[in-house]
């Protein structure tokens, strides 16, 4: 009996523990999937919340990664830094307690004096009252040198390295960096000088480990503050000195250097120096395919890719940086030509690395980054989508739970690029392009760069893009995008939304995308960010609008989904881009045709003023779409009342506008406006307002012989209502406009029975009101 009771207690304890674990795992999923990522500070807070849960689950590596990312995003926010520091402290206190309970006598790295010291420094840097004085003391202390070395030391523990990066990021982005010193220069200049001396000391030691440390730390500095890293790398003679000996260094030193160059390419001055001094070396390493230096091969390829893709002021036909001088372009072009390197070959390197399951995570990230740059090339796009093994591997990487935001952003960028359409240029943009091409042609005649050809690559034309979209949809891009959307990074969500918009653009895949959960995913993305002004949310809304325009809303957006779609579509109608306005209106028109509840929701979300405002757009298609939506909205009681009751503010002006729109050249606009008037005419008040606006004459125009039968039908209905509410006076006035004779012509010649029948009934009303001369 005693044993049985103990067994029950054991089961109960296990059950409670499993329940707790399940609860924590659910909390992680909710943070990852549902919590909106706002600005960097908000995203950092979310990361810290998730890090705390990871720590409770014993997943220290995940917790550390989230803390590091949080500080990189929100390092200027003292509260975030303090929270990160307290999490680190708590995490290792918990570890210490656990180890004490296990009576382990072995000291752990987490309890090292270095880590404790770094945590104290994090706390001092975050001290609001003494920030400047504490940072000034820090940067001249030995601790600062130790922290710099810890950032790049490959032998350092991840926990110490994370704490070091927190200190560097917080310090380099603090407000005190702009404080003036006695010599008038900002404090940041002093920090840069100290970091530069540390780099030189490490590099000059002659030891391979120190050089790896130097380059790795410089890479961290580029990430923390681009100007600091650039100032160090651009020191006079530094790159020349490095290049004199780099070929004699160990592979790990060369890899670290190549990684630094790849990071440095984000700075235009660094690009110029790298292009001048390092092009040949990078091309040599990028063209080497030895298994011994595969990491260097990939890292050099990324740096070369960034150099050739840089486009601060646009790129020329070779894809080179047009902001560079001719000599600098020549250095890079010559190096690539000498080693027969093209973008296609660089991309093949990255593609092979991604397909190789033995590629480690750091090189995988580098390969994805390189391919994200090169996938803007038409030839590369074609090669990628036609490699089924590559697509399969890429999709698996995106759906891996441990995927880092940087890698997911790279994957999303690749997908957005290969499915992207060429932008549609306005007439003004086309003219500017012609002028630019002309200027380039003149430059080419003087020895300048060759201008880009007027004709675009056929692999970038719509037909080719449609074919690529068909391939990626077939091989599972939708589930991949759904997984990417769960990442809280704004950048990842932005490329996810853009890819969704791309693949939804062709009509023939929309049903499959909805079936696979694409519409639901987009609604969740939009719903999580409705209060934020993020352009990519309007991209997601535009994708939803395309679905709502061509698909039955009851199928694409069942239940509450259709109601949840109203607000983002109304926001789309207020976007600066006319196409988004138009598609938002068209989608709402389709939704408004569903039922009374949707129309009520549009009205409750203050949609009426938005719709009415767009009726004054300079764009004819937008005016038409707004009028068509308004016609559908007339079945909503409050909208009907606002137009039909003369006592309502602006009602008379609204009727006047509808009468004017019923007489425009565009048939669809006339049809919608006359349709709205036909509905409103059932109200005596609306009829009275129409008559005040010379309504008899305007309605008569709807019945002209050469008018479309649909507009004629609406005109007949308006006449019927005017007769019902105006009696003999209305009949006489309309007879003076020849309305009854036009009705006779419709009865004789119209081939649509319902319209002919309606006209016959209205003629009977004329007869009953004393108009009997139907022969003209």
XYZ file of C-alpha atoms in Angstrom:
776
model
C 0.000 0.000 0.000
C 2.816 2.317 0.855
C 4.576 1.606 -2.437
C 1.375 2.145 -4.371
C 0.843 5.518 -2.731
C 4.392 6.508 -3.535
C 3.810 5.456 -7.124
C 0.733 7.678 -7.327
C 2.744 10.607 -5.936
C 5.412 10.018 -8.541
C 2.838 10.003 -11.364
C 1.225 13.127 -9.956
C 4.570 14.885 -9.774
C 5.422 13.899 -13.360
C 2.006 15.057 -14.531
C 2.419 18.456 -12.895
C 5.903 18.818 -14.382
C 4.672 17.918 -17.869
C 1.843 20.408 -17.512
C 4.327 23.119 -16.513
C 6.600 22.332 -19.464
C 3.668 22.388 -21.857
C 2.571 25.753 -20.452
C 6.051 27.248 -20.957
C 6.346 25.856 -24.483
C 2.944 27.358 -25.297
C 4.106 30.715 -23.949
C 7.137 30.582 -26.272
C 4.886 29.826 -29.247
C 2.584 32.717 -28.358
C 5.495 35.151 -28.109
C 6.939 33.884 -31.371
C 3.722 33.727 -33.382
C 1.247 36.228 -32.026
C 3.020 39.056 -30.209
C 3.533 42.017 -32.546
C 7.065 43.255 -33.190
C 6.876 47.037 -33.140
C 9.962 49.233 -33.056
C 13.375 47.921 -32.024
C 12.728 48.617 -28.345
C 9.463 46.668 -28.396
C 11.042 43.759 -30.254
C 13.878 43.744 -27.696
C 11.363 43.470 -24.855
C 9.691 40.514 -26.545
C 13.064 38.816 -26.963
C 13.826 39.294 -23.275
C 10.466 37.803 -22.304
C 11.179 34.767 -24.432
C 14.744 34.524 -23.082
C 13.362 34.321 -19.562
C 11.147 31.383 -20.519
C 14.025 29.668 -22.324
C 16.055 30.010 -19.147
C 13.292 28.368 -17.105
C 13.312 25.463 -19.560
C 17.077 25.131 -19.211
C 17.660 26.200 -22.824
C 20.534 28.540 -21.971
C 21.885 28.821 -25.511
C 18.496 30.003 -26.814
C 18.148 32.392 -23.887
C 21.634 33.801 -24.469
C 20.954 34.289 -28.188
C 17.722 36.186 -27.447
C 19.440 38.389 -24.853
C 22.218 39.212 -27.297
C 19.740 40.084 -30.073
C 17.691 42.182 -27.639
C 20.682 44.290 -26.673
C 21.745 44.733 -30.288
C 18.245 46.031 -31.128
C 17.570 48.093 -27.991
C 21.035 48.801 -26.627
C 20.295 52.513 -26.325
C 17.389 51.814 -23.975
C 18.635 51.630 -20.391
C 15.665 49.606 -19.187
C 16.396 46.932 -21.766
C 20.056 46.787 -20.797
C 19.129 46.518 -17.112
C 16.638 43.744 -17.833
C 19.222 41.890 -19.925
C 21.780 42.181 -17.124
C 19.353 40.942 -14.485
C 18.368 37.995 -16.704
C 21.998 37.013 -17.145
C 22.586 37.309 -13.422
C 19.480 35.311 -12.537
C 20.248 32.661 -15.126
C 23.638 31.939 -13.643
C 22.470 32.206 -10.065
C 19.952 29.468 -10.906
C 22.718 27.379 -12.439
C 24.860 27.853 -9.372
C 22.000 26.811 -7.087
C 21.355 23.710 -9.174
C 24.992 22.738 -9.115
C 25.135 23.285 -5.367
C 22.180 20.976 -4.901
C 23.992 18.385 -6.989
C 27.023 18.899 -4.708
C 29.310 19.380 -7.655
C 32.748 20.427 -6.547
C 33.867 21.446 -10.041
C 33.900 25.184 -10.703
C 31.820 26.262 -13.709
C 32.731 28.824 -16.356
C 29.555 30.746 -15.506
C 30.929 31.514 -12.075
C 34.135 33.015 -13.450
C 35.303 36.360 -12.074
C 35.287 37.702 -15.644
C 31.574 37.120 -16.113
C 30.758 38.653 -12.739
C 32.916 41.663 -13.615
C 31.203 42.108 -16.974
C 27.800 42.011 -15.319
C 28.898 44.782 -12.959
C 30.030 46.821 -15.962
C 26.689 46.302 -17.730
C 25.006 47.658 -14.627
C 27.287 50.695 -14.458
C 26.822 51.545 -18.158
C 23.069 51.421 -17.646
C 23.227 53.781 -14.666
C 21.280 56.809 -15.884
C 22.662 59.230 -13.332
C 26.318 58.347 -13.829
C 26.388 57.062 -17.395
C 28.976 59.450 -18.830
C 31.410 59.279 -15.926
C 31.137 55.487 -15.755
C 31.763 55.115 -19.489
C 34.738 57.491 -19.343
C 36.249 55.371 -16.578
C 35.488 52.163 -18.451
C 37.094 53.042 -21.784
C 40.473 53.876 -20.199
C 40.509 50.780 -18.011
C 41.987 47.346 -18.662
C 38.441 45.986 -18.459
C 37.568 47.679 -21.748
C 40.482 45.978 -23.516
C 39.427 42.646 -22.009
C 35.850 43.221 -23.186
C 36.979 43.982 -26.732
C 39.067 40.805 -26.784
C 36.209 38.730 -25.375
C 33.961 39.826 -28.263
C 36.200 38.116 -30.793
C 37.938 35.387 -28.831
C 36.886 32.041 -30.380
C 37.879 30.271 -27.153
C 35.627 32.439 -24.997
C 32.367 31.003 -23.618
C 29.173 32.153 -25.303
C 27.960 33.644 -22.010
C 31.003 35.847 -21.520
C 30.964 36.790 -25.212
C 27.299 37.805 -24.969
C 27.988 39.968 -21.921
C 30.925 41.596 -23.740
C 28.787 42.381 -26.802
C 26.147 43.908 -24.514
C 28.756 46.239 -23.029
C 30.188 47.252 -26.428
C 26.781 47.798 -28.045
C 25.461 49.795 -25.082
C 28.607 51.891 -24.866
C 28.923 52.716 -28.573
C 25.245 53.694 -28.823
C 24.917 55.650 -25.577
C 24.096 59.347 -25.538
C 27.436 60.079 -23.896
C 29.246 59.230 -27.162
C 28.327 62.661 -28.503
C 29.773 64.478 -25.460
C 32.694 66.765 -26.278
C 36.126 66.158 -24.761
C 38.636 68.828 -23.814
C 40.044 68.825 -27.356
C 36.556 69.357 -28.780
C 36.175 65.904 -30.324
C 33.288 63.651 -29.281
C 33.830 60.826 -26.819
C 33.102 58.355 -29.613
C 36.354 59.429 -31.296
C 38.287 58.471 -28.163
C 36.585 55.087 -27.980
C 37.353 54.509 -31.654
C 40.990 55.394 -31.096
C 41.278 52.978 -28.153
C 39.578 50.194 -30.101
C 41.912 50.874 -33.046
C 45.001 50.608 -30.829
C 43.706 47.335 -29.387
C 43.169 45.996 -32.888
C 46.703 46.966 -33.948
C 48.254 45.475 -30.822
C 46.423 42.187 -31.382
C 47.264 42.073 -35.057
C 50.935 42.963 -34.537
C 51.491 40.181 -32.010
C 52.118 37.774 -34.875
C 50.034 35.027 -33.301
C 47.261 33.507 -35.404
C 44.836 33.351 -32.464
C 45.352 37.056 -31.765
C 44.738 37.946 -35.403
C 41.526 35.922 -35.472
C 40.509 37.774 -32.325
C 41.363 41.139 -33.891
C 39.325 40.564 -37.036
C 36.393 38.973 -35.186
C 36.259 41.895 -32.749
C 36.367 44.356 -35.639
C 33.411 42.518 -37.189
C 31.485 42.996 -33.923
C 32.389 46.697 -33.940
C 30.996 47.038 -37.472
C 27.765 45.452 -36.264
C 27.553 47.622 -33.140
C 28.474 50.925 -34.793
C 29.356 51.069 -38.494
C 31.335 54.310 -38.221
C 33.638 52.914 -35.513
C 34.479 49.819 -37.542
C 34.984 51.887 -40.712
C 37.292 54.353 -38.951
C 39.552 51.515 -37.844
C 39.648 49.622 -41.141
C 40.190 52.792 -43.170
C 43.331 53.779 -41.237
C 46.024 54.803 -43.692
C 48.123 51.864 -44.788
C 46.258 49.250 -42.724
C 44.721 47.287 -45.583
C 47.986 47.442 -47.537
C 49.887 45.999 -44.558
C 47.333 43.243 -44.093
C 47.409 42.306 -47.770
C 51.218 42.010 -47.706
C 51.031 38.979 -45.419
C 47.480 37.629 -45.661
C 48.373 34.774 -48.032
C 50.866 33.457 -45.469
C 48.346 33.427 -42.626
C 46.514 30.365 -41.387
C 43.140 29.606 -42.946
C 41.214 30.646 -39.817
C 42.859 34.093 -39.940
C 41.982 34.501 -43.609
C 38.368 33.441 -42.949
C 38.071 35.978 -40.114
C 39.509 38.689 -42.383
C 37.120 37.819 -45.231
C 34.188 37.967 -42.806
C 35.325 41.415 -41.667
C 35.533 42.614 -45.280
C 32.033 41.305 -45.975
C 30.703 43.246 -42.978
C 32.716 46.349 -43.919
C 31.137 46.493 -47.387
C 28.148 48.211 -45.777
C 30.262 51.384 -45.638
C 30.945 53.191 -48.924
C 34.479 54.344 -47.977
C 35.384 50.834 -46.878
C 34.071 49.480 -50.175
C 36.372 51.777 -52.115
C 39.421 50.733 -50.117
C 38.503 47.052 -50.253
C 37.912 47.247 -53.988
C 41.293 48.880 -54.491
C 43.432 46.702 -52.217
C 41.569 43.426 -51.719
C 39.766 42.673 -55.002
C 42.464 40.401 -56.364
C 42.820 38.426 -53.129
C 39.057 38.021 -52.734
C 38.719 36.886 -56.349
C 41.521 34.363 -55.880
C 39.913 32.868 -52.796
C 36.414 32.972 -54.273
C 37.595 31.023 -57.306
C 39.357 28.377 -55.198
C 37.308 25.233 -54.585
C 39.632 23.312 -52.305
C 37.844 21.388 -49.548
C 40.553 22.567 -47.168
C 39.481 26.205 -47.432
C 35.768 25.877 -48.210
C 34.895 28.352 -45.445
C 37.270 30.918 -46.918
C 35.844 30.227 -50.368
C 32.336 31.086 -49.160
C 33.339 34.100 -47.037
C 35.388 35.620 -49.852
C 32.503 35.030 -52.261
C 30.143 36.973 -49.982
C 32.534 39.925 -49.745
C 32.959 39.900 -53.522
C 29.195 39.711 -53.971
C 28.603 42.709 -51.730
C 31.233 44.708 -53.571
C 29.776 43.957 -56.994
C 26.196 44.518 -55.826
C 26.752 47.748 -53.944
C 24.487 50.410 -55.427
C 24.583 53.552 -53.361
C 23.765 55.494 -56.523
C 22.667 52.688 -58.791
C 24.628 50.076 -60.688
C 25.833 49.943 -64.246
C 25.408 47.085 -66.688
C 28.166 45.049 -65.024
C 26.428 45.347 -61.683
C 29.277 47.367 -60.196
C 28.955 50.269 -57.787
C 28.325 53.373 -59.855
C 29.333 55.583 -56.925
C 32.893 54.306 -57.252
C 35.483 55.905 -59.508
C 36.467 54.269 -62.784
C 39.790 53.099 -61.281
C 38.047 51.422 -58.371
C 35.568 49.731 -60.694
C 38.489 48.595 -62.851
C 40.214 46.948 -59.863
C 37.174 44.818 -59.099
C 36.178 44.151 -62.707
C 39.729 43.158 -63.637
C 40.055 40.826 -60.667
C 36.767 39.102 -61.441
C 37.608 38.856 -65.142
C 41.080 37.476 -64.421
C 39.616 34.633 -62.363
C 36.591 34.184 -64.653
C 34.159 34.970 -61.837
C 30.555 35.914 -62.544
C 27.594 36.445 -60.304
C 26.212 33.143 -61.497
C 29.348 31.369 -60.290
C 29.283 33.137 -56.931
C 25.652 32.161 -56.574
C 26.473 28.560 -57.420
C 28.986 28.570 -54.567
C 26.316 29.727 -52.125
C 23.753 27.322 -53.555
C 26.065 24.347 -53.187
C 26.912 25.344 -49.615
C 23.229 25.558 -48.708
C 22.460 22.184 -50.270
C 25.373 20.556 -48.437
C 23.998 19.243 -45.143
C 27.525 19.218 -43.674
C 27.888 23.020 -43.942
C 28.079 24.450 -40.419
C 25.576 27.047 -39.239
C 27.962 30.018 -39.443
C 28.856 29.303 -43.073
C 25.238 28.541 -43.869
C 24.311 32.014 -42.674
C 27.074 33.532 -44.801
C 25.951 31.574 -47.885
C 22.312 32.648 -47.438
C 23.408 36.270 -47.054
C 25.459 36.106 -50.248
C 22.624 34.534 -52.187
C 20.209 37.167 -50.901
C 22.359 39.791 -52.626
C 22.830 37.886 -55.871
C 19.223 36.716 -56.238
C 18.342 40.089 -57.740
C 20.010 38.920 -60.975
C 17.605 37.391 -63.513
C 19.968 34.541 -64.408
C 20.408 33.673 -60.731
C 16.645 33.692 -60.132
C 16.149 31.161 -62.907
C 18.922 28.898 -61.632
C 17.562 28.908 -58.091
C 13.945 27.996 -58.848
C 14.973 25.282 -61.291
C 17.095 23.553 -58.639
C 14.512 21.457 -56.790
C 17.070 20.151 -54.267
C 18.032 23.720 -53.405
C 14.406 24.801 -52.918
C 13.738 21.810 -50.695
C 16.771 22.579 -48.531
C 15.955 26.295 -48.366
C 12.385 25.596 -47.274
C 13.589 23.177 -44.584
C 15.990 25.775 -43.239
C 13.183 28.334 -43.051
C 10.947 25.921 -41.152
C 13.640 24.862 -38.659
C 12.609 25.979 -35.175
C 16.116 27.124 -34.286
C 16.401 29.416 -37.311
C 18.102 32.733 -36.557
C 16.411 35.949 -37.649
C 19.388 36.892 -39.830
C 19.165 33.618 -41.738
C 15.378 33.791 -42.007
C 15.641 37.336 -43.350
C 18.108 36.125 -45.970
C 15.809 33.260 -46.972
C 12.835 35.610 -47.165
C 14.826 38.047 -49.285
C 15.738 35.268 -51.724
C 12.079 34.258 -52.034
C 10.964 37.872 -52.487
C 13.584 38.410 -55.189
C 12.887 35.287 -57.254
C 9.114 35.955 -57.218
C 9.325 39.724 -57.683
C 7.948 41.605 -60.690
C 9.589 44.593 -62.305
C 8.122 47.858 -60.979
C 5.593 49.598 -63.207
C 7.066 52.993 -64.034
C 4.968 56.130 -64.243
C 5.351 58.383 -67.275
C 7.554 60.715 -65.248
C 9.779 57.822 -64.143
C 10.056 56.590 -67.732
C 11.154 60.030 -68.844
C 13.738 60.213 -66.059
C 15.071 56.807 -67.104
C 15.498 57.991 -70.685
C 17.425 61.051 -69.495
C 19.612 58.880 -67.269
C 20.337 56.455 -70.116
C 21.218 59.383 -72.340
C 23.628 60.739 -69.737
C 25.203 57.300 -69.343
C 25.603 57.011 -73.111
C 27.492 60.312 -73.200
C 29.676 59.117 -70.324
C 30.422 55.886 -72.179
C 31.561 57.889 -75.170
C 34.183 59.577 -72.974
C 35.533 56.326 -71.571
C 32.915 55.995 -68.877
C 30.825 53.011 -67.959
C 28.659 51.291 -70.498
C 24.971 52.203 -70.105
C 22.336 49.635 -69.386
C 20.348 48.471 -72.379
C 16.844 49.842 -72.770
C 15.342 46.379 -73.092
C 14.938 44.495 -69.841
C 16.115 40.911 -69.456
C 13.299 38.629 -70.724
C 13.828 36.533 -67.577
C 12.503 39.484 -65.599
C 9.361 39.890 -67.708
C 5.987 38.938 -66.254
C 5.763 35.595 -68.061
C 9.078 34.432 -66.603
C 8.106 35.628 -63.121
C 4.771 33.804 -63.371
C 6.624 30.607 -64.258
C 8.941 30.958 -61.261
C 6.001 31.590 -58.963
C 4.296 28.433 -60.232
C 7.401 26.417 -59.352
C 7.838 27.733 -55.816
C 4.128 27.385 -55.034
C 4.215 23.805 -56.280
C 7.197 22.954 -54.090
C 5.827 24.416 -50.848
C 6.579 28.107 -50.541
C 3.293 28.833 -48.713
C 4.030 26.679 -45.611
C 7.509 28.193 -45.631
C 6.118 31.729 -45.620
C 3.719 30.829 -42.820
C 6.692 29.684 -40.750
C 8.651 32.837 -41.581
C 5.695 34.996 -40.525
C 5.995 33.639 -36.989
C 9.353 35.303 -36.548
C 9.011 38.568 -34.638
C 11.596 40.458 -36.714
C 10.065 43.316 -38.707
C 12.562 42.666 -41.491
C 11.610 38.987 -41.750
C 7.914 39.832 -41.737
C 8.452 42.502 -44.390
C 10.038 40.106 -46.905
C 7.411 37.489 -46.017
C 4.580 39.905 -46.835
C 6.265 40.978 -50.070
C 6.647 37.363 -51.186
C 2.994 36.683 -50.386
C 1.991 39.678 -52.504
C 4.215 38.442 -55.328
C 2.802 34.914 -55.443
C -0.799 36.116 -55.081
C -0.477 38.507 -58.031
C -1.168 35.806 -60.658
C -4.835 34.687 -60.428
C -4.201 30.999 -60.980
C -2.534 30.259 -57.618
C -4.896 32.092 -55.287
C -7.116 29.132 -54.530
C -4.138 26.950 -53.596
C -2.661 29.695 -51.426
C -5.939 30.068 -49.516
C -6.266 26.301 -49.085
C -2.752 26.101 -47.638
C -3.471 28.798 -45.047
C -2.029 31.849 -46.792
C -5.053 34.101 -46.222
C -5.252 33.142 -42.549
C -1.542 33.835 -42.105
C -1.822 37.284 -43.721
C -4.832 38.156 -41.560
C -2.889 37.218 -38.432
C 0.032 39.394 -39.520
C -2.223 42.354 -40.256
C -4.245 41.900 -37.081
C -1.133 41.900 -34.914
C 0.028 45.273 -36.285
C -3.183 47.234 -36.941
C -2.186 50.136 -34.686
C 1.277 50.489 -36.238
C 2.306 52.451 -39.309
C 4.370 49.771 -41.048
C 4.457 49.736 -44.836
C 4.804 45.978 -45.015
C 1.447 45.606 -43.252
C -0.118 47.484 -46.151
C 1.729 45.064 -48.439
C 0.017 42.207 -46.592
C -3.323 44.037 -46.823
C -2.825 44.476 -50.566
C -2.235 40.736 -50.914
C -5.477 40.115 -49.004
C -7.263 42.628 -51.222
C -6.217 40.723 -54.345
C -7.675 37.547 -52.846
C -10.913 39.312 -51.886
C -11.347 40.823 -55.348
C -11.331 37.594 -57.342
C -12.455 34.939 -54.843
C -15.771 34.334 -53.152
C -15.278 35.989 -49.746
C -17.340 33.227 -48.111
C -14.703 30.708 -49.184
C -11.540 32.763 -48.807
C -12.589 34.506 -45.587
C -15.173 32.386 -43.769
C -16.831 33.430 -40.530
C -15.215 36.294 -38.649
C -12.320 36.493 -41.114
C -14.325 38.688 -43.494
C -15.131 41.104 -40.663
C -11.470 41.221 -39.611
C -10.536 42.134 -43.163
C -12.564 45.360 -43.218
C -10.248 47.557 -41.170
C -6.991 46.722 -43.002
C -8.738 47.241 -46.337
C -9.949 50.671 -45.230
C -6.389 51.497 -44.176
C -5.258 50.381 -47.618
C -7.709 52.875 -49.119
C -5.825 55.635 -47.288
C -2.388 54.602 -48.534
C -0.348 56.993 -50.664
C -0.152 54.519 -53.556
C -3.130 54.725 -55.953
C -3.016 51.021 -56.819
C -3.497 50.109 -53.173
C -6.440 52.518 -52.940
C -8.042 50.941 -55.984
C -7.548 47.343 -54.858
C -8.741 48.139 -51.355
C -11.946 49.634 -52.765
C -12.523 46.708 -55.118
C -12.060 44.197 -52.293
C -14.454 46.096 -50.036
C -16.994 46.221 -52.862
C -16.914 42.439 -53.059
C -17.171 42.100 -49.283
C -20.035 44.605 -49.080
C -22.041 42.425 -51.448
C -22.005 39.587 -48.884
C -24.458 40.632 -46.199
C -25.758 43.416 -43.997
C -23.287 42.694 -41.189
C -20.249 43.391 -43.382
C -21.773 46.646 -44.601
C -22.473 47.617 -41.004
C -18.864 46.831 -40.099
C -17.570 49.062 -42.895
C -19.783 51.871 -41.628
C -18.768 51.335 -37.986
C -15.087 51.472 -38.930
C -15.753 54.978 -40.306
C -15.450 53.784 -43.860
C -18.039 56.114 -45.389
C -15.929 59.332 -45.266
C -12.985 57.396 -46.730
C -15.074 56.106 -49.625
C -16.645 59.491 -50.290
C -13.246 61.172 -50.237
C -11.920 58.835 -52.916
C -14.793 59.829 -55.223
C -12.835 63.048 -55.739
C -9.618 61.277 -56.739
C -7.885 62.426 -59.911
C -7.605 58.772 -60.909
C -10.650 57.643 -62.905
C -10.356 54.018 -61.782
C -10.321 55.032 -58.123
C -13.371 57.284 -58.611
C -15.157 54.396 -60.296
C -14.256 51.876 -57.572
C -15.311 54.273 -54.815
C -18.672 54.869 -56.499
C -19.241 51.134 -56.988
C -18.535 50.492 -53.316
C -20.824 53.341 -52.313
C -23.595 51.822 -54.415
C -23.297 48.557 -52.454
C -23.200 50.483 -49.194
C -26.601 52.038 -49.941
C -28.185 48.878 -48.565
C -26.778 49.767 -45.124
C -29.472 51.627 -43.205
C -27.285 54.438 -41.761
C -25.717 55.112 -45.176
C -29.117 55.147 -46.874
C -30.393 57.574 -44.260
C -27.382 59.906 -44.591
C -28.138 60.239 -48.325
C -31.938 60.130 -48.372
C -32.862 62.373 -45.462
C -32.717 66.064 -46.449
C -32.141 66.932 -42.794
C -28.834 65.043 -42.710
C -25.725 67.261 -43.051
C -24.466 67.333 -46.624
C -27.235 65.110 -48.005
C -28.142 67.525 -50.799
C -24.498 67.812 -51.902
C -24.165 64.025 -51.919
C -27.192 63.654 -54.204
C -25.796 66.357 -56.462
C -22.491 64.472 -56.755
C -24.215 61.187 -57.597
C -26.270 62.901 -60.290
C -23.089 64.395 -61.741
C -21.308 61.010 -61.704
C -24.267 59.416 -63.450
C -23.467 61.595 -66.455
C -19.708 60.983 -66.839
C -18.091 59.286 -69.836
C -16.945 56.191 -67.920
C -19.676 53.552 -68.186
C -18.863 51.712 -64.932
C -18.987 54.962 -62.962
C -22.320 55.944 -64.587
C -23.731 52.507 -63.807
C -22.668 52.660 -60.141
C -23.875 56.225 -59.580
C -27.236 55.612 -61.280
C -27.544 52.370 -59.279
C -27.077 54.279 -56.024
C -29.672 56.824 -57.154
C -32.112 54.038 -58.052
C -31.844 52.663 -54.511
C -32.162 56.100 -52.924
C -35.144 57.026 -55.115
C -37.276 54.725 -52.977
C -37.144 57.522 -50.399
C -39.413 60.570 -50.931
C -36.693 62.759 -49.378
C -34.120 61.609 -51.929
C -36.569 62.255 -54.770
C -37.160 65.768 -53.484
C -33.389 66.446 -53.424
C -32.967 65.051 -56.951
C -35.681 67.360 -58.284
C -33.863 70.336 -56.732
C -30.768 69.434 -58.750
C -32.586 69.472 -62.122
C -33.152 65.782 -61.586
C -35.787 65.319 -64.312
C -33.374 66.338 -67.028
C -30.495 64.295 -65.599
C -32.658 61.183 -65.228
C -33.882 61.648 -68.773
C -30.304 61.325 -69.978
C -30.097 57.850 -68.451
C -32.761 56.691 -70.906
C -31.070 57.829 -74.109
C -31.236 55.421 -77.050
C -27.471 54.911 -77.198
C -27.115 54.367 -73.434
C -26.147 50.957 -72.052
C -29.153 48.843 -71.091
C -27.947 48.493 -67.486
C -27.930 52.259 -67.033
C -31.314 52.480 -68.785
C -32.724 49.955 -66.313
C -31.570 52.105 -63.392
C -33.049 55.170 -65.050
C -36.416 53.423 -65.421
C -36.422 52.601 -61.689
C -35.649 56.202 -60.763
C -38.479 57.456 -62.969
C -40.859 54.961 -61.348
C -39.980 56.258 -57.882
C -40.236 59.906 -58.936
C -43.741 59.246 -60.273
C -44.771 57.433 -57.105
C -43.598 60.250 -54.868
C -44.325 63.204 -57.192
C -47.597 62.231 -58.866
C -49.003 64.437 -61.684
C -46.477 67.258 -61.331
C -43.613 64.809 -61.712
C -45.297 63.142 -64.697
C -45.855 66.467 -66.418
C -42.312 67.705 -65.786
C -40.735 64.485 -67.039
C -43.025 64.446 -70.077
C -41.641 67.875 -70.938
C -38.174 66.231 -70.987
C -39.499 63.501 -73.292
C -39.010 60.777 -70.694
C -42.239 58.964 -71.673
C -41.179 58.824 -75.318
C -37.794 57.368 -74.400
C -39.617 54.715 -72.382
C -41.699 53.878 -75.445
C -38.508 53.410 -77.445
C -37.140 51.057 -74.768
C -40.346 49.007 -74.873
C -40.117 48.729 -78.648
C -36.402 48.097 -79.085
C -34.866 46.767 -75.862
C -34.025 43.068 -76.041
C -33.791 42.583 -72.272
C -37.197 41.472 -71.054
C -36.948 42.728 -67.413
C -36.003 46.214 -68.621
C -38.725 46.244 -71.286
C -41.283 45.068 -68.712
C -40.217 47.711 -66.171
C -40.497 50.445 -68.808
C -44.004 49.261 -69.716
C -45.098 49.484 -66.076
C -43.752 53.034 -65.777
C -45.646 54.039 -68.958
C -48.820 52.880 -67.234
C -47.949 55.249 -64.356
C -47.604 58.107 -66.842
C -50.986 57.234 -68.290
C -52.563 57.164 -64.827
C -51.146 60.626 -64.188
C -52.612 62.157 -67.340
C -49.804 61.714 -69.856
C -51.324 59.853 -72.791
C -49.523 61.110 -75.890
C -46.958 58.353 -76.548
C -46.503 59.014 -80.261
C -44.300 62.106 -80.000
